């Protein structure tokens, strides 16, 4: 019964109805247009903000820590297993559509991250909290819709995503080292529990240390493989382009599969528009002290995640001499491809990479859902304890669940979250545009941008005391 409901919802969102594909494309085009192709015009400015992004007191979360937390949630199974799923079901052309949704999604990610900052609040422990539920309630004055989003978030990031990440880790370790999934699942759950008990600051510090290292190592491996197989790169690029537009032998059917799987897995990987990353954005104390700063920082996260890291996985798979069955394949396809390049060491490399990538996602996913406990006045010891126990329990369940049921539940949760969030950020577009204009007006005057809630017209109201000067 439950699987039938999940299947029906996914059919509407991702299947024949393809509702989310149209909505995400619309949102990407909408914000790209309203913000004047900000992802292209201000591309270099994103990188300049990294210079001051580590500045924050020991009691605060820095912009760089927020970026790493956002990346730790993004960089996970979507990059290694999700790309493999996209290629196995949609062919090489799916990668092209992952790039398209990422470029458009950079503008969407900018908008939602700006809103996560401007409508942030302080919780009972004095920490910043932000995210769609907060900007829906404060900006749109729709508490019922904020609660709907929070429930979808708990279903997704609070439960099903943790199970899916654990499932991918245990499958990779089982394939590489023949470790029983239950045993590795127990170890992963205990390790995750030891980190998340420290709260958002502990999670941000963990992400800051681990994410840059694992990203550099994985990109370096992909660059090495590309150089070794450089003569085959032009043919690979040609195949990606032709397959994306159905110009191969399979025709229009292949094009439809490429678009569907590329956009679906691209969204799952970079999460632009899903409403997840604004939680990391809202927790940050940005430098300069303006909400738009986090918009640019998190827009950079979309670029790194999909344009860089997902492309690395695609290169590893497409340059390998491995059979792609047309059936859903996950992390084992990536492991098989790496084995073709690096012999048996490839299996171990991918197992280690996915363990780190997915583990950091597990930790960050906890923080996202936990941010919404404040909305229900449950950000106390009892509320956090119950949520933590349920979260870790779902991780343990995911260790031995099947690939299809875990991914289906995650797809449904992500889709429902995205529907609510896109509706909200479209409604709040005037605030995003006004904030962006204010930021660049100050830059033109050679000032370090600062946000003053009394001078910039925002919809609804900011939380009293958070932005007051």
CSV table of C-alpha atoms in Angstrom, one decimal:
chain,number,residue,atom,x,y,z
A,1,UNK,CA,0.0,0.0,0.0
A,2,UNK,CA,2.7,2.5,1.0
A,3,UNK,CA,4.9,1.6,-2.0
A,4,UNK,CA,1.8,2.1,-4.3
A,5,UNK,CA,1.3,5.6,-2.8
A,6,UNK,CA,4.9,6.5,-3.2
A,7,UNK,CA,4.9,5.2,-6.8
A,8,UNK,CA,1.8,7.3,-7.7
A,9,UNK,CA,3.3,10.5,-6.3
A,10,UNK,CA,6.6,9.9,-8.0
A,11,UNK,CA,4.7,9.2,-11.3
A,12,UNK,CA,3.1,12.6,-11.1
A,13,UNK,CA,6.2,14.5,-10.0
A,14,UNK,CA,8.9,12.7,-12.0
A,15,UNK,CA,7.2,10.1,-14.3
A,16,UNK,CA,4.7,10.7,-17.1
A,17,UNK,CA,3.5,13.9,-15.5
A,18,UNK,CA,7.0,15.3,-15.2
A,19,UNK,CA,5.6,18.2,-13.1
A,20,UNK,CA,8.8,19.0,-11.3
A,21,UNK,CA,10.9,19.1,-14.4
A,22,UNK,CA,8.7,21.9,-15.8
A,23,UNK,CA,8.6,23.7,-12.5
A,24,UNK,CA,12.4,23.6,-12.0
A,25,UNK,CA,13.1,24.7,-15.5
A,26,UNK,CA,10.6,27.6,-15.0
A,27,UNK,CA,12.1,28.6,-11.7
A,28,UNK,CA,15.6,28.5,-13.2
A,29,UNK,CA,14.6,30.7,-16.2
A,30,UNK,CA,12.5,33.0,-13.9
A,31,UNK,CA,15.4,33.8,-11.5
A,32,UNK,CA,18.0,33.9,-14.3
A,33,UNK,CA,15.9,36.5,-16.0
A,34,UNK,CA,14.8,38.6,-13.0
A,35,UNK,CA,18.4,38.7,-11.7
A,36,UNK,CA,19.9,39.4,-15.1
A,37,UNK,CA,21.8,36.1,-15.6
A,38,UNK,CA,23.5,36.6,-12.3
A,39,UNK,CA,25.2,33.2,-12.5
A,40,UNK,CA,27.2,34.4,-15.6
A,41,UNK,CA,27.6,38.1,-15.0
A,42,UNK,CA,28.8,37.7,-11.4
A,43,UNK,CA,30.6,34.4,-11.9
A,44,UNK,CA,34.0,35.7,-10.7
A,45,UNK,CA,32.4,37.6,-7.8
A,46,UNK,CA,31.4,34.3,-6.2
A,47,UNK,CA,35.1,33.4,-5.9
A,48,UNK,CA,36.2,36.7,-4.5
A,49,UNK,CA,33.8,36.3,-1.6
A,50,UNK,CA,35.7,33.2,-0.5
A,51,UNK,CA,38.5,35.3,0.7
A,52,UNK,CA,36.7,36.6,3.7
A,53,UNK,CA,34.4,33.6,4.1
A,54,UNK,CA,36.2,32.1,7.1
A,55,UNK,CA,35.8,35.1,9.3
A,56,UNK,CA,33.5,34.4,12.3
A,57,UNK,CA,33.8,34.2,16.1
A,58,UNK,CA,34.1,30.8,17.8
A,59,UNK,CA,30.4,31.1,18.7
A,60,UNK,CA,29.3,31.6,15.1
A,61,UNK,CA,29.1,29.6,11.9
A,62,UNK,CA,31.3,31.3,9.1
A,63,UNK,CA,30.2,31.6,5.5
A,64,UNK,CA,32.9,29.0,4.5
A,65,UNK,CA,31.6,26.6,7.1
A,66,UNK,CA,28.1,27.1,5.8
A,67,UNK,CA,29.3,26.5,2.2
A,68,UNK,CA,31.1,23.3,3.4
A,69,UNK,CA,28.0,22.2,5.3
A,70,UNK,CA,25.9,22.8,2.2
A,71,UNK,CA,28.4,20.9,0.0
A,72,UNK,CA,28.6,18.1,2.5
A,73,UNK,CA,24.8,17.6,2.1
A,74,UNK,CA,25.0,18.0,-1.7
A,75,UNK,CA,28.2,16.0,-2.2
A,76,UNK,CA,27.1,12.5,-1.5
A,77,UNK,CA,25.4,9.7,-3.3
A,78,UNK,CA,24.0,12.1,-5.9
A,79,UNK,CA,27.6,12.7,-7.2
A,80,UNK,CA,28.8,9.1,-7.3
A,81,UNK,CA,25.7,6.9,-7.3
A,82,UNK,CA,23.2,9.4,-8.7
A,83,UNK,CA,25.3,10.1,-11.8
A,84,UNK,CA,25.5,6.4,-12.4
A,85,UNK,CA,21.7,6.1,-12.0
A,86,UNK,CA,21.3,8.9,-14.5
A,87,UNK,CA,23.6,7.4,-17.1
A,88,UNK,CA,22.3,3.9,-16.7
A,89,UNK,CA,18.7,5.0,-17.3
A,90,UNK,CA,19.1,8.1,-19.5
A,91,UNK,CA,22.4,7.4,-21.3
A,92,UNK,CA,25.3,9.8,-21.6
A,93,UNK,CA,23.0,12.6,-22.7
A,94,UNK,CA,21.6,12.8,-19.2
A,95,UNK,CA,24.9,14.5,-18.2
A,96,UNK,CA,24.2,17.4,-20.6
A,97,UNK,CA,20.8,18.0,-18.9
A,98,UNK,CA,22.5,17.8,-15.5
A,99,UNK,CA,24.7,20.7,-16.6
A,100,UNK,CA,21.6,22.7,-17.9
A,101,UNK,CA,19.7,22.3,-14.6
A,102,UNK,CA,22.8,23.2,-12.7
A,103,UNK,CA,23.4,26.5,-14.6
A,104,UNK,CA,19.7,27.4,-14.2
A,105,UNK,CA,19.7,26.1,-10.6
A,106,UNK,CA,22.6,28.5,-9.7
A,107,UNK,CA,20.1,31.4,-9.9
A,108,UNK,CA,17.5,29.5,-8.0
A,109,UNK,CA,20.0,28.5,-5.4
A,110,UNK,CA,21.0,32.2,-5.1
A,111,UNK,CA,17.4,33.3,-4.4
A,112,UNK,CA,16.6,30.7,-1.8
A,113,UNK,CA,19.9,31.2,0.1
A,114,UNK,CA,19.4,34.9,0.2
A,115,UNK,CA,15.9,34.3,1.7
A,116,UNK,CA,17.4,31.8,4.2
A,117,UNK,CA,19.6,34.6,5.5
A,118,UNK,CA,17.2,37.5,5.6
A,119,UNK,CA,14.5,35.7,7.4
A,120,UNK,CA,16.7,33.9,9.9
A,121,UNK,CA,15.9,33.7,13.6
A,122,UNK,CA,17.7,32.8,16.9
A,123,UNK,CA,16.8,29.6,18.6
A,124,UNK,CA,16.7,28.9,22.4
A,125,UNK,CA,20.4,28.4,22.4
A,126,UNK,CA,21.2,31.7,20.6
A,127,UNK,CA,22.1,30.0,17.3
A,128,UNK,CA,20.9,31.3,13.9
A,129,UNK,CA,18.2,29.2,12.2
A,130,UNK,CA,16.8,29.7,8.7
A,131,UNK,CA,15.2,27.9,5.8
A,132,UNK,CA,12.0,27.7,3.8
A,133,UNK,CA,9.8,27.2,6.8
A,134,UNK,CA,11.0,30.4,8.3
A,135,UNK,CA,10.8,32.6,5.2
A,136,UNK,CA,7.4,31.1,4.4
A,137,UNK,CA,6.1,32.0,7.9
A,138,UNK,CA,7.9,35.4,8.2
A,139,UNK,CA,7.8,36.5,4.6
A,140,UNK,CA,4.5,35.1,3.4
A,141,UNK,CA,2.7,34.8,6.7
A,142,UNK,CA,1.6,31.3,5.9
A,143,UNK,CA,2.3,29.2,8.9
A,144,UNK,CA,0.3,26.3,7.6
A,145,UNK,CA,2.5,26.1,4.5
A,146,UNK,CA,5.6,26.4,6.6
A,147,UNK,CA,4.4,23.4,8.6
A,148,UNK,CA,3.8,21.5,5.4
A,149,UNK,CA,7.3,22.1,4.2
A,150,UNK,CA,8.8,21.2,7.6
A,151,UNK,CA,6.9,17.8,7.5
A,152,UNK,CA,8.2,17.1,4.0
A,153,UNK,CA,11.7,18.0,5.2
A,154,UNK,CA,11.5,15.7,8.1
A,155,UNK,CA,10.3,12.9,5.8
A,156,UNK,CA,13.1,13.6,3.4
A,157,UNK,CA,16.2,14.9,5.1
A,158,UNK,CA,15.1,13.8,8.5
A,159,UNK,CA,14.5,10.1,7.6
A,160,UNK,CA,14.6,8.8,4.0
A,161,UNK,CA,17.8,10.6,2.9
A,162,UNK,CA,19.8,9.3,5.8
A,163,UNK,CA,18.6,5.8,5.0
A,164,UNK,CA,19.6,6.2,1.3
A,165,UNK,CA,23.0,7.5,2.1
A,166,UNK,CA,23.7,4.6,4.5
A,167,UNK,CA,22.4,2.2,1.9
A,168,UNK,CA,24.9,3.4,-0.6
A,169,UNK,CA,27.8,3.3,1.8
A,170,UNK,CA,27.0,-0.2,3.0
A,171,UNK,CA,26.6,-1.4,-0.6
A,172,UNK,CA,29.9,0.0,-1.6
A,173,UNK,CA,31.7,-1.5,1.4
A,174,UNK,CA,30.0,-4.9,0.8
A,175,UNK,CA,31.1,-4.9,-2.9
A,176,UNK,CA,34.7,-3.8,-2.1
A,177,UNK,CA,35.5,-5.6,1.1
A,178,UNK,CA,32.6,-8.1,1.5
A,179,UNK,CA,31.5,-6.5,4.8
A,180,UNK,CA,28.0,-7.4,5.8
A,181,UNK,CA,25.7,-4.3,5.4
A,182,UNK,CA,24.3,-4.6,8.9
A,183,UNK,CA,27.7,-4.5,10.6
A,184,UNK,CA,28.9,-1.5,8.6
A,185,UNK,CA,25.5,0.2,9.1
A,186,UNK,CA,26.0,-0.1,12.9
A,187,UNK,CA,29.4,1.5,12.7
A,188,UNK,CA,28.3,4.3,10.5
A,189,UNK,CA,25.3,5.0,12.7
A,190,UNK,CA,27.5,5.2,15.9
A,191,UNK,CA,30.0,7.5,14.2
A,192,UNK,CA,27.3,9.8,12.9
A,193,UNK,CA,25.7,9.9,16.3
A,194,UNK,CA,29.0,11.0,17.9
A,195,UNK,CA,29.2,14.0,15.6
A,196,UNK,CA,25.6,15.2,15.4
A,197,UNK,CA,25.2,15.3,19.2
A,198,UNK,CA,27.4,18.3,19.1
A,199,UNK,CA,24.8,20.4,17.2
A,200,UNK,CA,25.1,22.6,14.1
A,201,UNK,CA,28.5,24.2,15.1
A,202,UNK,CA,30.1,20.7,15.5
A,203,UNK,CA,28.7,19.6,12.2
A,204,UNK,CA,29.9,22.8,10.4
A,205,UNK,CA,33.4,22.3,11.9
A,206,UNK,CA,33.5,18.7,10.7
A,207,UNK,CA,32.3,19.7,7.2
A,208,UNK,CA,35.0,22.5,7.0
A,209,UNK,CA,37.8,20.0,7.6
A,210,UNK,CA,36.6,17.0,5.5
A,211,UNK,CA,34.8,18.4,2.5
A,212,UNK,CA,37.7,20.4,0.8
A,213,UNK,CA,40.1,17.5,1.2
A,214,UNK,CA,37.8,14.8,-0.3
A,215,UNK,CA,36.7,17.2,-3.1
A,216,UNK,CA,40.4,17.8,-4.1
A,217,UNK,CA,41.3,14.1,-4.0
A,218,UNK,CA,38.3,13.1,-6.1
A,219,UNK,CA,38.8,15.8,-8.7
A,220,UNK,CA,42.5,15.0,-9.0
A,221,UNK,CA,41.6,11.3,-9.7
A,222,UNK,CA,39.2,12.3,-12.4
A,223,UNK,CA,41.7,14.7,-14.0
A,224,UNK,CA,44.3,11.9,-14.0
A,225,UNK,CA,41.9,9.5,-15.7
A,226,UNK,CA,41.0,12.2,-18.3
A,227,UNK,CA,44.7,12.8,-19.1
A,228,UNK,CA,45.4,9.1,-19.5
A,229,UNK,CA,42.4,8.7,-21.8
A,230,UNK,CA,42.7,12.1,-23.5
A,231,UNK,CA,42.4,10.7,-27.0
A,232,UNK,CA,38.9,9.5,-26.2
A,233,UNK,CA,37.6,12.7,-24.8
A,234,UNK,CA,36.3,14.3,-28.0
A,235,UNK,CA,34.3,11.2,-28.8
A,236,UNK,CA,32.8,11.2,-25.3
A,237,UNK,CA,31.8,14.9,-25.6
A,238,UNK,CA,30.2,14.2,-29.0
A,239,UNK,CA,28.3,11.3,-27.6
A,240,UNK,CA,27.0,13.4,-24.7
A,241,UNK,CA,25.7,16.1,-27.0
A,242,UNK,CA,24.1,13.8,-29.6
A,243,UNK,CA,22.5,11.6,-26.9
A,244,UNK,CA,21.1,14.7,-25.1
A,245,UNK,CA,19.1,15.7,-28.2
A,246,UNK,CA,18.1,12.1,-29.3
A,247,UNK,CA,20.3,12.2,-32.3
A,248,UNK,CA,21.6,8.7,-31.6
A,249,UNK,CA,19.9,5.5,-32.9
A,250,UNK,CA,17.3,5.4,-30.2
A,251,UNK,CA,15.8,8.8,-31.2
A,252,UNK,CA,13.3,10.8,-29.2
A,253,UNK,CA,12.7,8.1,-26.6
A,254,UNK,CA,16.3,8.4,-25.6
A,255,UNK,CA,16.1,12.2,-25.5
A,256,UNK,CA,13.1,12.0,-23.1
A,257,UNK,CA,15.0,9.6,-20.8
A,258,UNK,CA,18.1,11.8,-20.9
A,259,UNK,CA,16.1,14.9,-19.9
A,260,UNK,CA,14.1,13.2,-17.2
A,261,UNK,CA,17.0,11.4,-15.5
A,262,UNK,CA,19.5,14.2,-16.0
A,263,UNK,CA,17.2,16.8,-14.4
A,264,UNK,CA,16.0,14.5,-11.7
A,265,UNK,CA,19.5,13.4,-10.6
A,266,UNK,CA,20.9,16.9,-11.2
A,267,UNK,CA,18.4,18.3,-8.7
A,268,UNK,CA,19.1,15.5,-6.3
A,269,UNK,CA,22.8,16.2,-6.4
A,270,UNK,CA,22.9,20.1,-6.3
A,271,UNK,CA,19.5,20.5,-4.4
A,272,UNK,CA,18.9,23.9,-6.1
A,273,UNK,CA,15.3,24.8,-5.5
A,274,UNK,CA,14.7,22.0,-3.1
A,275,UNK,CA,14.9,24.2,0.0
A,276,UNK,CA,17.6,22.3,1.8
A,277,UNK,CA,20.7,24.5,1.5
A,278,UNK,CA,18.9,27.7,2.9
A,279,UNK,CA,19.2,26.0,6.3
A,280,UNK,CA,23.0,26.1,6.1
A,281,UNK,CA,22.7,29.7,4.6
A,282,UNK,CA,20.5,30.8,7.5
A,283,UNK,CA,22.9,29.5,10.1
A,284,UNK,CA,25.8,31.6,8.8
A,285,UNK,CA,27.2,34.9,10.0
A,286,UNK,CA,28.2,36.3,6.6
A,287,UNK,CA,31.1,38.6,5.7
A,288,UNK,CA,30.2,41.2,4.3
A,289,UNK,CA,27.2,41.4,6.7
A,290,UNK,CA,24.5,41.2,4.0
A,291,UNK,CA,22.1,38.3,3.0
A,292,UNK,CA,23.3,38.4,-0.6
A,293,UNK,CA,26.7,37.3,0.5
A,294,UNK,CA,25.3,33.8,1.3
A,295,UNK,CA,23.4,33.8,-2.0
A,296,UNK,CA,26.7,34.0,-3.9
A,297,UNK,CA,28.5,31.6,-1.6
A,298,UNK,CA,25.8,28.9,-2.0
A,299,UNK,CA,25.5,29.6,-5.7
A,300,UNK,CA,29.1,28.6,-5.9
A,301,UNK,CA,28.2,25.4,-4.1
A,302,UNK,CA,25.8,24.4,-6.9
A,303,UNK,CA,28.6,25.0,-9.5
A,304,UNK,CA,31.1,22.9,-7.5
A,305,UNK,CA,28.7,20.1,-6.9
A,306,UNK,CA,27.3,19.5,-10.4
A,307,UNK,CA,29.4,21.2,-13.0
A,308,UNK,CA,32.6,20.0,-11.3
A,309,UNK,CA,32.1,16.9,-9.2
A,310,UNK,CA,29.2,15.3,-11.1
A,311,UNK,CA,31.2,15.8,-14.3
A,312,UNK,CA,34.1,14.1,-12.7
A,313,UNK,CA,32.0,11.0,-12.0
A,314,UNK,CA,30.6,11.1,-15.6
A,315,UNK,CA,34.0,11.2,-17.1
A,316,UNK,CA,35.1,8.3,-15.0
A,317,UNK,CA,32.1,6.2,-16.1
A,318,UNK,CA,32.0,7.3,-19.8
A,319,UNK,CA,35.7,6.8,-20.4
A,320,UNK,CA,35.7,3.3,-18.9
A,321,UNK,CA,35.1,0.2,-21.0
A,322,UNK,CA,32.1,-1.0,-19.0
A,323,UNK,CA,28.7,-2.2,-20.1
A,324,UNK,CA,25.7,0.0,-19.3
A,325,UNK,CA,22.7,-2.3,-19.0
A,326,UNK,CA,19.8,0.2,-19.2
A,327,UNK,CA,18.6,-1.0,-15.8
A,328,UNK,CA,19.0,1.1,-12.7
A,329,UNK,CA,22.6,0.9,-11.5
A,330,UNK,CA,24.0,2.8,-8.6
A,331,UNK,CA,27.4,3.0,-6.9
A,332,UNK,CA,28.5,-0.4,-8.3
A,333,UNK,CA,28.6,1.0,-11.8
A,334,UNK,CA,30.9,3.8,-10.6
A,335,UNK,CA,33.0,1.2,-8.9
A,336,UNK,CA,33.2,-1.0,-12.0
A,337,UNK,CA,34.2,2.0,-14.1
A,338,UNK,CA,37.0,3.0,-11.6
A,339,UNK,CA,38.2,-0.6,-11.6
A,340,UNK,CA,38.5,-0.4,-15.4
A,341,UNK,CA,40.8,2.5,-14.9
A,342,UNK,CA,42.7,1.6,-11.8
A,343,UNK,CA,42.3,-2.2,-11.6
A,344,UNK,CA,41.2,-3.5,-8.2
A,345,UNK,CA,42.3,-0.3,-6.5
A,346,UNK,CA,39.4,1.5,-8.2
A,347,UNK,CA,36.9,-0.5,-6.1
A,348,UNK,CA,38.6,0.5,-2.9
A,349,UNK,CA,39.0,4.2,-4.0
A,350,UNK,CA,35.3,4.6,-4.8
A,351,UNK,CA,34.3,2.7,-1.6
A,352,UNK,CA,36.4,5.2,0.4
A,353,UNK,CA,35.1,8.2,-1.6
A,354,UNK,CA,31.4,7.3,-1.3
A,355,UNK,CA,31.9,6.5,2.4
A,356,UNK,CA,33.2,10.0,3.1
A,357,UNK,CA,30.9,11.8,0.6
A,358,UNK,CA,27.8,10.1,1.9
A,359,UNK,CA,28.8,10.2,5.5
A,360,UNK,CA,29.2,14.0,5.4
A,361,UNK,CA,25.7,14.1,3.8
A,362,UNK,CA,24.3,12.1,6.6
A,363,UNK,CA,25.7,14.5,9.1
A,364,UNK,CA,24.5,17.7,7.2
A,365,UNK,CA,21.0,16.2,6.5
A,366,UNK,CA,20.5,15.9,10.3
A,367,UNK,CA,21.3,19.5,10.8
A,368,UNK,CA,18.9,20.6,8.1
A,369,UNK,CA,15.9,18.9,9.6
A,370,UNK,CA,16.9,19.7,13.1
A,371,UNK,CA,16.8,23.4,12.3
A,372,UNK,CA,13.0,23.1,12.0
A,373,UNK,CA,12.5,21.8,15.5
A,374,UNK,CA,12.5,25.5,16.6
A,375,UNK,CA,9.4,26.0,14.4
A,376,UNK,CA,7.5,23.5,16.6
A,377,UNK,CA,9.0,24.7,19.9
A,378,UNK,CA,10.8,21.4,20.1
A,379,UNK,CA,14.4,22.7,20.1
A,380,UNK,CA,14.8,21.4,23.7
A,381,UNK,CA,16.6,18.4,25.1
A,382,UNK,CA,13.6,16.1,24.8
A,383,UNK,CA,12.7,17.1,21.3
A,384,UNK,CA,16.3,16.9,20.0
A,385,UNK,CA,16.7,13.5,21.7
A,386,UNK,CA,13.6,12.0,20.1
A,387,UNK,CA,14.5,13.3,16.7
A,388,UNK,CA,18.1,12.1,17.0
A,389,UNK,CA,16.9,8.6,18.0
A,390,UNK,CA,14.5,8.4,15.0
A,391,UNK,CA,17.2,9.7,12.6
A,392,UNK,CA,19.8,7.2,13.7
A,393,UNK,CA,17.1,4.4,13.6
A,394,UNK,CA,16.4,5.2,9.9
A,395,UNK,CA,20.1,5.1,9.1
A,396,UNK,CA,20.3,1.6,10.5
A,397,UNK,CA,17.2,0.5,8.5
A,398,UNK,CA,18.7,1.9,5.3
A,399,UNK,CA,21.8,-0.3,5.7
A,400,UNK,CA,19.8,-3.4,4.7
A,401,UNK,CA,17.0,-1.9,2.6
A,402,UNK,CA,16.8,-2.4,-1.2
A,403,UNK,CA,18.1,0.2,-3.7
A,404,UNK,CA,14.7,0.8,-5.3
A,405,UNK,CA,12.6,1.4,-2.2
A,406,UNK,CA,15.2,3.7,-0.7
A,407,UNK,CA,15.6,5.9,-3.8
A,408,UNK,CA,11.8,6.0,-4.4
A,409,UNK,CA,11.1,7.3,-0.9
A,410,UNK,CA,13.9,9.9,-1.3
A,411,UNK,CA,12.6,11.0,-4.7
A,412,UNK,CA,9.1,11.6,-3.3
A,413,UNK,CA,10.3,13.6,-0.3
A,414,UNK,CA,12.6,15.7,-2.4
A,415,UNK,CA,9.8,16.4,-4.9
A,416,UNK,CA,7.2,17.5,-2.3
A,417,UNK,CA,9.8,19.8,-0.7
A,418,UNK,CA,10.6,21.3,-4.0
A,419,UNK,CA,7.0,22.0,-4.9
A,420,UNK,CA,6.4,24.0,-1.7
A,421,UNK,CA,9.8,25.8,-1.8
A,422,UNK,CA,9.5,26.9,-5.4
A,423,UNK,CA,6.0,28.3,-4.8
A,424,UNK,CA,7.4,30.3,-1.8
A,425,UNK,CA,10.5,31.7,-3.5
A,426,UNK,CA,8.6,32.8,-6.6
A,427,UNK,CA,6.2,34.7,-4.3
A,428,UNK,CA,9.2,36.3,-2.6
A,429,UNK,CA,11.0,37.3,-5.8
A,430,UNK,CA,10.6,41.1,-5.1
A,431,UNK,CA,12.5,40.7,-1.9
A,432,UNK,CA,15.4,38.9,-3.6
A,433,UNK,CA,15.6,41.5,-6.4
A,434,UNK,CA,15.5,44.4,-3.9
A,435,UNK,CA,18.3,42.8,-1.7
A,436,UNK,CA,20.5,42.2,-4.8
A,437,UNK,CA,20.1,45.8,-6.0
A,438,UNK,CA,20.9,47.1,-2.5
A,439,UNK,CA,24.0,44.9,-2.3
A,440,UNK,CA,25.4,46.0,-5.7
A,441,UNK,CA,24.4,49.7,-5.1
A,442,UNK,CA,26.6,49.7,-2.0
A,443,UNK,CA,29.5,48.0,-3.9
A,444,UNK,CA,29.3,50.7,-6.6
A,445,UNK,CA,29.7,53.3,-3.9
A,446,UNK,CA,32.8,51.3,-2.8
A,447,UNK,CA,31.3,50.4,0.5
A,448,UNK,CA,31.4,47.0,2.2
A,449,UNK,CA,27.7,46.0,1.9
A,450,UNK,CA,25.7,45.9,5.1
A,451,UNK,CA,22.0,45.0,5.4
A,452,UNK,CA,19.7,47.4,7.2
A,453,UNK,CA,16.2,46.0,7.5
A,454,UNK,CA,14.8,49.6,7.9
A,455,UNK,CA,16.2,50.7,4.5
A,456,UNK,CA,15.4,47.7,2.2
A,457,UNK,CA,11.9,46.8,1.5
A,458,UNK,CA,11.3,43.1,2.3
A,459,UNK,CA,8.0,41.2,2.3
A,460,UNK,CA,6.6,40.3,5.6
A,461,UNK,CA,9.1,41.0,8.4
A,462,UNK,CA,12.5,40.1,9.6
A,463,UNK,CA,12.8,38.5,13.0
A,464,UNK,CA,13.1,41.4,15.6
A,465,UNK,CA,16.6,41.7,17.0
A,466,UNK,CA,18.4,39.7,14.3
A,467,UNK,CA,19.2,42.4,11.8
A,468,UNK,CA,18.5,45.5,13.9
A,469,UNK,CA,21.4,47.8,14.1
